[in-house]
XYZ file of C-alpha atoms in Angstrom:
734
model
C -20.970 -68.115 -16.203
C -22.691 -65.693 -13.826
C -21.211 -62.208 -13.579
C -21.945 -62.165 -9.868
C -19.065 -64.555 -9.274
C -16.603 -61.677 -9.619
C -16.192 -58.997 -6.906
C -17.276 -55.418 -7.525
C -13.743 -54.060 -7.791
C -13.082 -56.264 -10.829
C -16.047 -54.752 -12.665
C -15.011 -51.313 -11.528
C -11.542 -51.819 -13.017
C -13.003 -53.147 -16.271
C -15.420 -50.240 -16.463
C -12.682 -47.713 -15.687
C -10.409 -49.294 -18.323
C -13.144 -48.942 -20.939
C -14.088 -45.421 -19.806
C -10.560 -43.965 -19.809
C -9.686 -45.703 -23.051
C -12.849 -44.523 -24.766
C -12.526 -40.920 -23.567
C -8.847 -40.866 -24.555
C -9.665 -42.119 -28.046
C -12.472 -39.576 -28.351
C -10.401 -36.570 -27.237
C -7.184 -37.411 -29.091
C -8.878 -38.543 -32.317
C -11.100 -35.470 -32.401
C -8.141 -33.127 -31.811
C -6.011 -34.767 -34.482
C -8.827 -34.935 -37.006
C -9.512 -31.208 -36.642
C -5.816 -30.216 -36.257
C -6.620 -28.278 -33.094
C -5.591 -28.508 -29.441
C -7.612 -30.669 -27.082
C -10.195 -28.341 -25.580
C -11.429 -30.624 -22.790
C -9.569 -33.550 -21.214
C -12.159 -35.588 -19.313
C -10.177 -38.774 -18.695
C -8.604 -37.871 -15.347
C -11.752 -36.391 -13.860
C -13.820 -39.427 -14.885
C -11.760 -41.568 -12.488
C -12.341 -39.265 -9.510
C -15.698 -40.707 -8.391
C -14.309 -44.189 -7.834
C -10.954 -43.085 -6.422
C -12.411 -40.935 -3.617
C -14.383 -43.913 -2.300
C -11.303 -45.992 -1.579
C -8.213 -45.469 0.586
C -4.942 -45.021 -1.252
C -3.827 -48.565 -0.448
C -6.921 -49.964 -2.169
C -7.051 -47.557 -5.098
C -4.025 -48.845 -7.016
C -6.043 -51.394 -9.128
C -8.275 -48.535 -10.327
C -5.243 -46.378 -11.119
C -3.676 -49.274 -13.005
C -6.912 -49.853 -14.960
C -7.105 -46.190 -15.920
C -3.416 -46.173 -16.859
C -3.813 -49.223 -19.086
C -6.932 -47.747 -20.698
C -5.049 -44.585 -21.681
C -1.932 -46.438 -22.895
C -4.079 -48.867 -24.902
C -5.841 -45.926 -26.587
C -2.476 -44.372 -27.465
C -1.250 -47.665 -28.928
C -4.402 -48.022 -31.007
C -3.641 -44.578 -32.415
C -0.089 -45.730 -33.238
C 1.795 -43.518 -30.766
C 5.243 -44.517 -29.423
C 5.121 -46.657 -26.297
C 7.620 -44.847 -24.046
C 6.047 -41.367 -24.322
C 2.629 -42.987 -23.895
C 3.757 -44.606 -20.650
C 5.110 -41.261 -19.401
C 1.900 -39.419 -20.307
C -0.189 -42.140 -18.699
C 1.786 -41.778 -15.462
C 1.209 -38.001 -15.563
C -2.545 -38.445 -15.994
C -2.817 -40.977 -13.189
C -0.781 -38.693 -10.909
C -3.219 -35.829 -11.547
C -6.244 -37.993 -10.680
C -4.444 -39.384 -7.629
C -3.506 -35.912 -6.292
C -7.062 -34.573 -6.543
C -8.692 -37.695 -5.095
C -6.187 -37.805 -2.221
C -6.824 -34.140 -1.362
C -10.612 -34.659 -1.346
C -10.463 -37.917 0.609
C -8.088 -36.439 3.198
C -10.578 -33.616 3.841
C -13.742 -35.691 3.373
C -13.203 -39.407 4.136
C -16.873 -39.951 3.229
C -19.114 -37.712 1.101
C -22.593 -37.689 2.626
C -25.775 -35.619 2.082
C -24.625 -33.456 5.009
C -21.337 -32.564 3.292
C -21.132 -28.827 2.623
C -20.925 -28.499 -1.144
C -19.217 -25.118 -0.983
C -16.360 -26.479 1.150
C -16.087 -29.569 -1.054
C -15.962 -27.351 -4.136
C -13.158 -25.250 -2.608
C -11.038 -28.343 -1.905
C -11.750 -29.721 -5.378
C -10.952 -26.454 -7.180
C -7.688 -25.847 -5.353
C -6.445 -29.423 -5.718
C -7.558 -29.553 -9.378
C -5.718 -26.293 -10.109
C -2.463 -27.555 -8.565
C -2.691 -31.055 -10.026
C -3.606 -29.781 -13.507
C -0.673 -27.375 -13.443
C 1.804 -30.114 -12.464
C 0.386 -32.538 -15.025
C 0.441 -29.919 -17.793
C 4.068 -29.084 -16.927
C 5.142 -32.727 -17.187
C 3.161 -33.344 -20.392
C 4.555 -30.219 -22.063
C 8.079 -31.195 -21.041
C 7.796 -34.321 -23.209
C 7.164 -32.320 -26.368
C 8.960 -29.008 -25.942
C 12.102 -27.595 -24.395
C 11.599 -25.034 -21.635
C 11.369 -22.027 -21.609
C 10.660 -21.607 -25.344
C 7.578 -19.620 -26.341
C 6.077 -22.725 -27.916
C 6.447 -24.477 -24.569
C 4.387 -21.801 -22.799
C 1.699 -21.871 -25.520
C 1.379 -25.630 -25.301
C 1.409 -25.544 -21.487
C -1.397 -22.970 -21.448
C -3.571 -25.084 -23.780
C -2.947 -28.334 -21.878
C -3.525 -26.711 -18.476
C -6.850 -25.181 -19.497
C -8.058 -28.443 -21.027
C -7.093 -30.446 -17.943
C -8.415 -27.944 -15.372
C -11.817 -27.458 -17.013
C -12.061 -31.183 -17.770
C -11.222 -32.088 -14.167
C -13.931 -29.748 -12.863
C -16.583 -31.037 -15.287
C -15.771 -34.745 -15.346
C -14.693 -34.889 -11.700
C -17.917 -33.335 -10.453
C -19.987 -35.571 -12.723
C -18.249 -38.752 -11.614
C -18.637 -37.772 -7.943
C -22.363 -37.242 -8.386
C -22.885 -40.451 -10.365
C -20.900 -42.619 -7.952
C -21.989 -41.099 -4.622
C -25.697 -40.396 -5.348
C -28.153 -43.123 -4.492
C -30.309 -43.499 -7.633
C -32.218 -46.554 -6.460
C -35.065 -44.617 -4.923
C -35.500 -42.162 -7.770
C -37.817 -44.254 -9.967
C -38.872 -47.848 -10.645
C -36.007 -49.942 -11.856
C -33.399 -47.909 -9.988
C -32.775 -45.443 -12.858
C -32.897 -41.645 -12.502
C -35.811 -41.283 -14.917
C -36.740 -37.768 -13.793
C -33.175 -36.585 -14.313
C -32.983 -38.226 -17.739
C -36.308 -36.655 -18.683
C -35.132 -33.193 -17.611
C -31.804 -33.631 -19.397
C -33.450 -34.102 -22.804
C -34.396 -30.398 -23.284
C -30.826 -29.370 -22.465
C -29.389 -31.858 -24.958
C -31.803 -30.822 -27.695
C -31.405 -27.070 -27.178
C -27.596 -27.291 -26.868
C -27.385 -29.304 -30.078
C -29.737 -26.873 -31.799
C -27.781 -23.805 -30.600
C -24.482 -25.186 -31.918
C -26.014 -26.258 -35.235
C -26.679 -22.598 -36.138
C -23.557 -21.013 -37.546
C -25.141 -17.774 -38.680
C -26.525 -16.562 -35.357
C -25.040 -16.681 -31.819
C -27.792 -18.548 -29.939
C -25.690 -20.039 -27.156
C -27.632 -18.045 -24.540
C -30.577 -20.386 -25.250
C -28.695 -23.099 -23.343
C -28.983 -21.294 -20.000
C -32.780 -21.652 -19.382
C -32.778 -25.487 -19.567
C -29.522 -25.582 -17.597
C -30.980 -23.437 -14.794
C -34.185 -25.477 -14.895
C -32.080 -28.618 -14.484
C -30.244 -27.000 -11.572
C -33.537 -25.938 -9.987
C -35.017 -29.431 -10.269
C -31.991 -31.546 -9.381
C -29.583 -29.165 -7.603
C -25.929 -30.142 -7.722
C -26.487 -33.407 -9.604
C -28.358 -31.558 -12.328
C -25.651 -28.928 -12.588
C -22.642 -31.225 -12.911
C -24.313 -33.679 -15.309
C -25.781 -30.810 -17.314
C -22.383 -29.118 -17.492
C -20.833 -32.408 -18.610
C -23.308 -32.580 -21.484
C -22.689 -28.927 -22.408
C -18.937 -29.523 -22.281
C -19.123 -32.581 -24.544
C -21.357 -30.842 -27.098
C -19.297 -27.641 -26.980
C -15.925 -29.348 -27.446
C -17.193 -31.667 -30.178
C -18.851 -28.831 -32.102
C -15.875 -26.506 -31.692
C -13.276 -29.024 -32.757
C -15.442 -30.060 -35.739
C -15.741 -26.366 -36.668
C -19.493 -26.330 -36.073
C -21.405 -23.591 -34.352
C -21.035 -19.880 -33.736
C -17.413 -19.794 -32.508
C -16.064 -19.655 -36.081
C -18.232 -16.602 -36.870
C -15.383 -14.317 -35.811
C -13.104 -13.766 -38.763
C -9.511 -14.949 -38.696
C -9.914 -17.267 -35.697
C -7.482 -20.114 -35.348
C -8.339 -23.575 -33.976
C -6.475 -22.699 -30.759
C -8.505 -19.505 -30.366
C -11.776 -21.354 -30.951
C -10.754 -23.922 -28.364
C -10.067 -21.133 -25.870
C -13.459 -19.564 -26.691
C -15.117 -22.915 -26.023
C -13.313 -23.235 -22.706
C -14.357 -19.707 -21.733
C -17.970 -20.530 -22.634
C -17.874 -23.704 -20.537
C -16.297 -21.833 -17.625
C -18.837 -19.008 -17.884
C -21.672 -21.549 -17.947
C -20.275 -22.981 -14.715
C -20.177 -19.488 -13.217
C -23.824 -18.973 -14.230
C -25.011 -22.235 -12.681
C -22.727 -22.439 -9.646
C -24.144 -19.476 -7.631
C -27.673 -20.749 -8.298
C -26.935 -24.281 -7.161
C -25.067 -23.042 -4.087
C -27.943 -20.734 -3.196
C -30.438 -23.535 -3.698
C -28.289 -25.889 -1.641
C -28.169 -23.367 1.187
C -31.920 -22.876 0.830
C -32.504 -26.634 1.005
C -30.261 -26.861 4.030
C -32.087 -23.996 5.719
C -35.474 -25.480 4.861
C -34.343 -28.816 6.227
C -33.296 -27.075 9.419
C -36.642 -25.263 9.553
C -38.511 -28.514 9.041
C -36.405 -30.169 11.681
C -37.049 -27.253 14.024
C -40.778 -27.400 13.304
C -40.808 -31.138 13.857
C -39.068 -30.736 17.193
C -41.443 -27.968 18.169
C -44.470 -30.056 17.179
C -43.147 -32.971 19.156
C -42.559 -30.658 22.117
C -46.016 -29.095 21.747
C -47.736 -32.476 21.454
C -45.988 -33.792 24.514
C -45.893 -30.703 26.674
C -48.947 -29.030 25.226
C -49.735 -25.341 24.698
C -52.237 -23.677 26.951
C -55.404 -23.030 24.935
C -58.383 -21.099 26.305
C -61.672 -19.577 25.180
C -62.360 -16.446 27.169
C -65.631 -14.536 27.262
C -65.560 -10.695 27.296
C -66.376 -10.893 31.001
C -63.224 -12.883 31.602
C -65.058 -16.175 32.166
C -63.267 -19.176 30.701
C -65.283 -21.248 28.290
C -62.504 -23.758 27.793
C -59.097 -24.490 29.298
C -56.901 -27.200 27.761
C -55.630 -30.016 30.000
C -52.061 -28.932 29.234
C -52.429 -26.299 31.967
C -51.667 -29.063 34.472
C -48.365 -29.924 32.841
C -47.521 -26.335 31.949
C -48.385 -24.498 35.171
C -49.242 -27.256 37.641
C -52.821 -26.050 38.053
C -55.928 -28.130 37.571
C -58.353 -27.157 34.833
C -61.012 -26.199 37.401
C -58.540 -23.847 39.098
C -58.113 -21.992 35.798
C -61.771 -21.741 34.770
C -62.097 -18.488 36.715
C -59.997 -15.383 35.934
C -56.642 -15.455 37.743
C -54.993 -12.040 37.255
C -53.190 -12.621 40.525
C -51.011 -15.227 38.763
C -49.555 -12.573 36.437
C -46.261 -11.147 37.639
C -46.849 -7.774 39.387
C -44.493 -6.007 36.951
C -46.523 -7.274 33.952
C -50.133 -6.859 35.166
C -50.712 -3.288 34.061
C -49.173 -3.892 30.635
C -51.191 -7.065 29.993
C -54.398 -5.375 31.150
C -53.772 -2.653 28.562
C -53.142 -5.230 25.816
C -56.415 -7.049 26.615
C -58.368 -3.790 26.688
C -56.954 -2.746 23.304
C -57.781 -6.160 21.835
C -61.404 -5.955 23.013
C -61.733 -2.398 21.717
C -59.973 -2.779 18.351
C -60.263 -6.461 17.554
C -57.695 -8.284 15.470
C -54.881 -10.232 17.068
C -52.073 -9.479 19.489
C -49.003 -11.227 20.792
C -47.613 -10.597 24.251
C -44.911 -12.115 26.403
C -45.305 -12.024 30.164
C -44.735 -14.052 33.330
C -47.227 -16.453 34.883
C -46.850 -18.062 38.261
C -46.534 -21.816 38.484
C -48.384 -23.620 41.239
C -45.000 -24.250 42.858
C -44.507 -20.532 43.177
C -41.935 -19.810 40.447
C -42.695 -17.822 37.311
C -42.655 -18.967 33.690
C -42.359 -16.771 30.644
C -45.418 -17.289 28.474
C -45.756 -16.157 24.876
C -49.468 -15.618 24.311
C -51.250 -15.214 21.002
C -54.797 -13.897 21.291
C -57.384 -13.178 18.632
C -60.840 -11.657 19.006
C -63.359 -13.814 17.096
C -67.099 -14.207 16.890
C -68.445 -16.605 19.454
C -69.230 -20.046 18.048
C -72.444 -19.929 20.092
C -73.926 -17.494 17.507
C -75.184 -15.191 20.243
C -73.657 -12.074 18.700
C -70.860 -11.859 21.247
C -67.133 -12.181 20.807
C -64.544 -14.391 22.432
C -60.815 -14.324 22.824
C -59.008 -17.397 21.559
C -55.869 -17.615 23.629
C -52.827 -19.811 22.962
C -49.942 -19.694 25.377
C -46.676 -21.519 25.297
C -43.693 -21.712 27.618
C -40.860 -19.600 26.198
C -38.869 -19.354 29.397
C -35.822 -20.919 27.823
C -35.968 -18.599 24.808
C -36.351 -15.506 26.976
C -33.448 -16.601 29.133
C -31.343 -17.054 25.995
C -32.357 -13.590 24.770
C -31.532 -12.097 28.132
C -28.197 -13.894 28.093
C -27.605 -12.597 24.561
C -28.416 -9.068 25.671
C -26.057 -9.454 28.592
C -23.403 -10.902 26.283
C -23.790 -7.940 23.936
C -23.427 -5.596 26.877
C -20.282 -7.437 27.956
C -18.951 -7.326 24.406
C -19.651 -3.604 24.243
C -17.821 -3.145 27.562
C -14.836 -5.062 26.227
C -14.832 -3.144 22.931
C -15.031 0.199 24.740
C -11.993 -0.683 26.848
C -9.797 -2.223 24.174
C -6.787 0.122 23.656
C -7.734 0.742 20.038
C -10.448 2.594 18.165
C -12.987 0.140 16.719
C -15.457 1.569 14.213
C -17.850 0.568 11.462
C -18.328 2.665 8.325
C -21.255 2.086 5.959
C -21.149 2.356 2.166
C -21.899 6.093 2.345
C -18.737 6.558 4.446
C -20.745 7.337 7.569
C -19.868 5.999 11.006
C -22.464 3.587 12.397
C -20.443 2.448 15.442
C -17.422 3.729 17.361
C -16.198 2.407 20.683
C -15.539 4.633 23.670
C -11.751 4.471 23.361
C -11.946 7.210 20.739
C -12.504 9.683 23.584
C -9.018 8.927 24.937
C -7.436 9.539 21.522
C -9.291 12.541 20.135
C -11.451 13.728 23.026
C -14.579 13.389 20.875
C -17.700 11.540 22.015
C -18.763 8.513 19.944
C -22.375 9.722 20.085
C -21.349 12.938 18.312
C -19.581 10.979 15.559
C -22.294 8.441 14.730
C -24.059 9.361 11.490
C -21.304 11.701 10.281
C -19.021 10.995 7.342
C -15.345 10.147 7.694
C -14.416 13.447 6.093
C -16.570 15.387 8.566
C -15.101 13.600 11.586
C -11.447 13.303 10.551
C -11.056 16.482 8.546
C -10.125 17.031 4.903
C -6.352 16.552 5.339
C -6.597 13.198 7.140
C -9.446 12.098 4.871
C -7.164 12.459 1.846
C -4.833 9.923 3.458
C -7.692 7.537 4.254
C -9.665 7.854 1.026
C -7.630 5.523 -1.162
C -7.664 2.777 1.480
C -11.424 3.211 2.018
C -11.999 2.733 -1.699
C -9.924 -0.440 -1.608
C -11.897 -1.783 1.364
C -15.233 -0.910 -0.280
C -14.018 -2.940 -3.272
C -13.738 -5.984 -1.002
C -10.036 -5.977 -0.098
C -8.478 -5.661 3.341
C -6.149 -2.694 3.814
C -3.481 -2.071 6.466
C -1.720 1.291 6.442
C -0.146 3.967 8.629
C -0.739 7.709 8.765
C -0.251 10.813 10.927
C -2.849 13.094 12.518
C -2.802 15.874 15.087
C -5.023 15.616 18.173
C -4.944 17.892 21.203
C -1.880 19.646 19.814
C 0.149 16.424 19.488
C 1.260 14.808 16.234
C 0.306 11.148 16.576
C 0.957 8.182 14.332
C -1.653 5.489 13.735
C -1.977 2.103 12.114
C -5.400 1.246 10.699
C -6.773 -2.054 9.413
C -9.839 -1.882 7.161
C -11.825 -5.147 6.915
C -14.739 -5.455 4.430
C -18.162 -6.130 5.993
C -20.334 -8.407 3.858
C -23.854 -9.685 4.364
C -24.899 -13.331 4.141
C -25.038 -13.135 0.335
C -21.510 -11.723 0.106
C -22.653 -8.215 -0.806
C -20.620 -5.327 0.599
C -22.407 -3.332 3.273
C -19.580 -1.448 4.937
C -16.114 -1.568 6.460
C -14.815 -2.353 9.926
C -11.892 -0.201 11.039
C -9.386 -1.045 13.782
C -7.088 1.896 14.550
C -4.150 1.688 16.968
C -1.914 4.537 18.058
C 1.699 3.565 17.332
C 3.458 6.843 18.147
C 5.524 5.279 20.912
C 6.451 2.348 18.662
C 7.634 4.688 15.912
C 9.664 6.695 18.427
C 11.345 3.506 19.610
C 12.011 2.471 15.997
C 13.628 5.827 15.253
C 15.747 5.600 18.375
C 16.840 2.065 17.505
C 17.675 3.208 13.984
C 19.719 6.081 15.396
C 21.589 3.769 17.760
C 22.214 1.323 14.932
C 23.868 4.013 12.792
C 25.595 6.253 15.344
C 28.819 5.876 17.297
C 27.918 6.386 20.958
C 31.264 7.957 21.983
C 31.793 10.568 19.258
C 28.271 11.079 17.985
C 29.491 10.411 14.445
C 28.094 7.803 12.086
C 29.400 4.289 12.640
C 30.849 1.737 10.234
C 27.404 0.273 9.369
C 26.047 3.633 8.252
C 29.246 4.400 6.344
C 29.054 1.065 4.469
C 25.468 1.825 3.455
C 26.300 5.351 2.294
C 29.538 4.635 0.415
C 27.822 2.238 -2.021
C 25.113 4.807 -2.757
C 27.640 7.630 -3.235
C 29.750 5.522 -5.603
C 26.715 4.606 -7.724
C 25.655 8.250 -7.990
C 29.204 9.375 -8.825
C 29.515 6.753 -11.561
C 26.124 7.756 -12.950
C 26.986 11.477 -13.149
C 30.724 10.955 -13.846
C 31.789 12.915 -10.751
C 34.959 12.311 -8.700
C 34.861 10.870 -5.173
C 37.291 11.712 -2.363
C 37.813 9.305 0.522
C 40.065 10.303 3.430
C 41.141 7.986 6.281
C 42.107 9.899 9.440
C 44.235 8.129 12.064
C 45.353 9.575 15.423
C 49.114 9.293 15.744
C 50.405 7.221 18.667
C 46.927 6.747 20.088
C 48.024 3.605 21.932
C 50.667 5.621 23.746
C 48.020 8.153 24.784
C 45.915 5.370 26.268
C 48.905 3.758 27.974
C 50.291 7.023 29.362
C 47.157 8.923 30.277
C 44.512 6.219 30.584
C 41.528 5.200 28.524
C 39.462 8.082 29.873
C 41.871 10.525 28.242
C 41.824 8.400 25.086
C 38.032 8.618 24.965
C 38.283 12.380 25.490
C 40.672 12.653 22.540
C 38.360 10.578 20.336
C 35.392 12.768 21.303
C 37.357 15.965 20.541
C 38.397 14.608 17.129
C 34.795 13.616 16.410
C 33.491 17.084 17.304
C 36.196 18.721 15.194
C 35.295 16.546 12.205
C 31.607 17.367 12.628
C 32.463 21.077 12.442
C 34.661 20.638 9.362
C 32.374 18.569 7.130
C 29.950 20.238 4.775
C 26.502 19.260 3.589
C 26.589 16.104 1.482
C 29.846 14.852 3.074
C 29.915 11.735 5.264
C 32.146 11.526 8.346
C 32.226 8.369 10.459
C 34.260 6.558 13.069
C 34.909 3.126 11.587
C 36.842 1.638 14.495
C 39.317 2.430 17.275
C 41.112 5.670 16.475
C 40.293 5.563 12.754
C 37.905 8.020 11.115
C 36.756 8.390 7.540
C 35.550 11.355 5.473
C 33.684 10.755 2.191
C 33.136 13.660 -0.253
C 31.315 13.608 -3.559
C 31.337 17.353 -4.158
C 35.075 17.800 -4.934
C 35.114 18.998 -8.522
C 38.813 18.668 -9.412
C 42.287 17.661 -8.194
C 43.168 21.142 -6.971
C 40.100 21.278 -4.754
C 40.907 17.799 -3.472
C 44.444 18.866 -2.476
C 43.105 21.956 -0.751
C 40.443 19.998 1.133
C 42.874 17.332 2.410
C 45.445 19.935 3.441
C 42.804 21.990 5.261
C 41.530 18.856 6.972
C 45.039 17.887 8.151
C 45.867 21.397 9.245
C 42.689 21.970 11.275
C 42.825 18.584 12.992
C 45.891 19.628 14.989
C 44.559 20.168 18.476
C 45.566 20.483 22.128
C 43.616 18.521 24.716
C 43.813 19.540 28.386
C 44.981 16.582 30.502
C 45.135 17.089 34.232
C 47.465 20.011 34.812
C 49.037 19.860 31.372
C 48.152 19.855 27.706
C 48.366 16.986 25.216
C 49.271 17.716 21.610
C 47.300 15.500 19.223
C 48.510 14.940 15.646
C 46.914 13.137 12.734
C 47.989 11.099 9.738
C 45.680 11.195 6.733
C 45.539 8.908 3.721
C 43.252 10.116 0.941
C 42.325 8.999 -2.566
C 40.573 10.907 -5.348
C 38.829 8.636 -7.885
C 36.588 9.163 -10.838
C 34.645 6.568 -12.774
C 33.356 3.161 -11.770
C 35.038 1.759 -8.657
C 33.988 -0.547 -5.855
C 33.894 0.413 -2.187
C 36.509 -2.230 -1.354
C 38.967 -0.881 -3.919
C 38.369 2.690 -2.763
C 39.055 1.744 0.860
C 42.140 -0.215 -0.143
C 43.596 2.768 -1.987
C 42.898 5.105 0.943
C 44.463 2.580 3.293
C 47.588 2.450 1.124
C 47.802 6.240 1.207
C 47.504 6.171 5.015
C 50.346 3.690 5.293
C 52.465 5.917 3.062
C 51.765 8.866 5.369
C 52.745 6.816 8.421
C 55.915 5.606 6.683
C 56.794 9.263 6.048
C 56.982 9.802 9.792
C 53.320 10.451 10.728
C 51.768 13.898 11.312
C 51.335 14.245 7.572
C 49.009 13.254 4.771
C 49.256 11.477 1.456
C 46.797 12.011 -1.420
C 46.598 9.459 -4.225
C 44.947 10.492 -7.461
C 43.453 7.629 -9.435
C 43.189 7.848 -13.191
C 40.073 9.674 -14.327
C 39.618 6.875 -16.850
C 39.633 4.275 -14.087
C 43.016 2.754 -15.034
C 46.210 2.824 -12.982
C 47.321 5.311 -10.307
C 48.749 8.397 -12.004
C 50.104 10.402 -9.142
C 50.064 11.335 -5.502
C 50.537 14.389 -3.288
C 52.468 14.206 -0.027
C 53.020 16.775 2.678
C 55.649 16.924 5.379
C 55.342 18.893 8.582
C 56.832 22.296 8.090
C 56.075 22.458 4.389
C 54.124 25.402 3.129
C 51.217 24.810 0.776
C 51.255 21.792 -1.460
């Protein structure tokens, strides 16, 4: 029966079944035989090449084939069926997540696909998928969050992540690369030939246990990368990974030279070596890929230019020292509209008047000094308009062997290029105009901390000219005090990290506040070459913030703190008092018959009374005490500096006594009286309980007929109430 009778997807499923089953048997058997963790799990990555070529709806047969291959391998090894099914589902989910992420970003991988972008997508998706898969696999064997769980998770994650990178990249290269044109028979013979030194040297390096010769692997690996680019790297890394894991798990090679190493530690060392080998080869292959892409662009550009030159034609002339033309190419007709005969005599009149003197000087210098020159100037077309011509001229011996010299002239139309350059110059001028008028200081600082660019807006901030600042260091321009604030952020930016921070500086006698954003400036190779700085004055913003904060915490009528500020402070005071075992006094002050004042004299008089009480309380409180209006006619005083019960009684009595006041109302006076409920507590207590006790004391004072106070003293051990102090009008002392 001919194999061609079956469609390709059937053979792909059979091949994937065999591949996943074989790799599973290899990895699991090797780990169990050596009693060490699996150092490299290649199964999931091996499926990636086929999965990314098919939409999700068509990929399920491949996933099923891979799943069955893994489960079959587990059954051959005698593992239980149910855990094997669960682990197989985890592995297929990992491969599916990575392939879906790559296919969503790159529906088709072509030679024009940017390898760096593809690598970013692959690395990120592999990291996430490996983490999820490792979590699920570890959950089968260990309870979370035991230490053994984390150890096993770490080992599984590293094996899956490194294996996905190695095997996934290899499978992508093998499946997507067209090998048919590489050699007769459709096999990559050159790649196989160049792989042999890597295989031999890697095997030789790991066969020596007495000497660490692993560095010998890098020359053939880099040679493979140089010859075959990305395909050479991923296949070479796959070979290194297989040899490294096999040797490590069989306890062969230099990793067991370190005394006291465990199998898990040797596995980690192998994974680090594989990862480091990737880091060695990856920058080279990316640089070579960029070089190939640039060379391809250059070749394409040269091809286009040649096609343009062959069809439009450069102007070529042989000119005698007298100016007589020995030869003029026919392209002059297409280039300038003139016939060849019209150009056989010198035509300086066709040169633009603004360029004639300069070109005459160039020609004179060429005849006097020899060599070659290049000049760009304008020539007049027969239609009357001017073209920009780039001319290359060289003084050579005359081919007539008469001892004279000639100028070989080649001119081409570069009008379009000059117009682009002029547009670029204009664009730069426009950009400079925009930058100079942006309401922020834009600057560039090189690696020696010297300014190389500053926009004109700096004059409005500091009064200094940008020209005077260019070339000076940050410390010289900003001063030592401000530089100390900037230095740490500059160091961070020079290390390659962005930095956003705020600081203060004085300019023109005003203290200003600024926000600065440092952005690293890298060259095309990623090397640091300076820092861009964007500085904005935010003084007005900070002033608004402070005003908003004040309004948020201050009562507008009395000028005292409001309930929000009091709630914030009372929790802090109670924590500090509990920490230092100090008593806290809370007094609630209530204006007696305030509703009657409003009803009888109007709300204006009521507001006046509240303002007078607020001012009186502000005069009475001492440093460290909090006084606030918490609503209506109710005020609160919080003290944390009352040392004992006697002081507390004296403070409350003084507060009640001094709050008696007379407020002028119209033609008469209004006597204002207060009721005060206070509590003295020591030990741990919540703000709600403290307020409740003070509220109870206030109600007691009101029940006693108002115009009095009641002081409750809570147990110093934080138990029940142990006593209270009351005062009636007319009493003397306490």
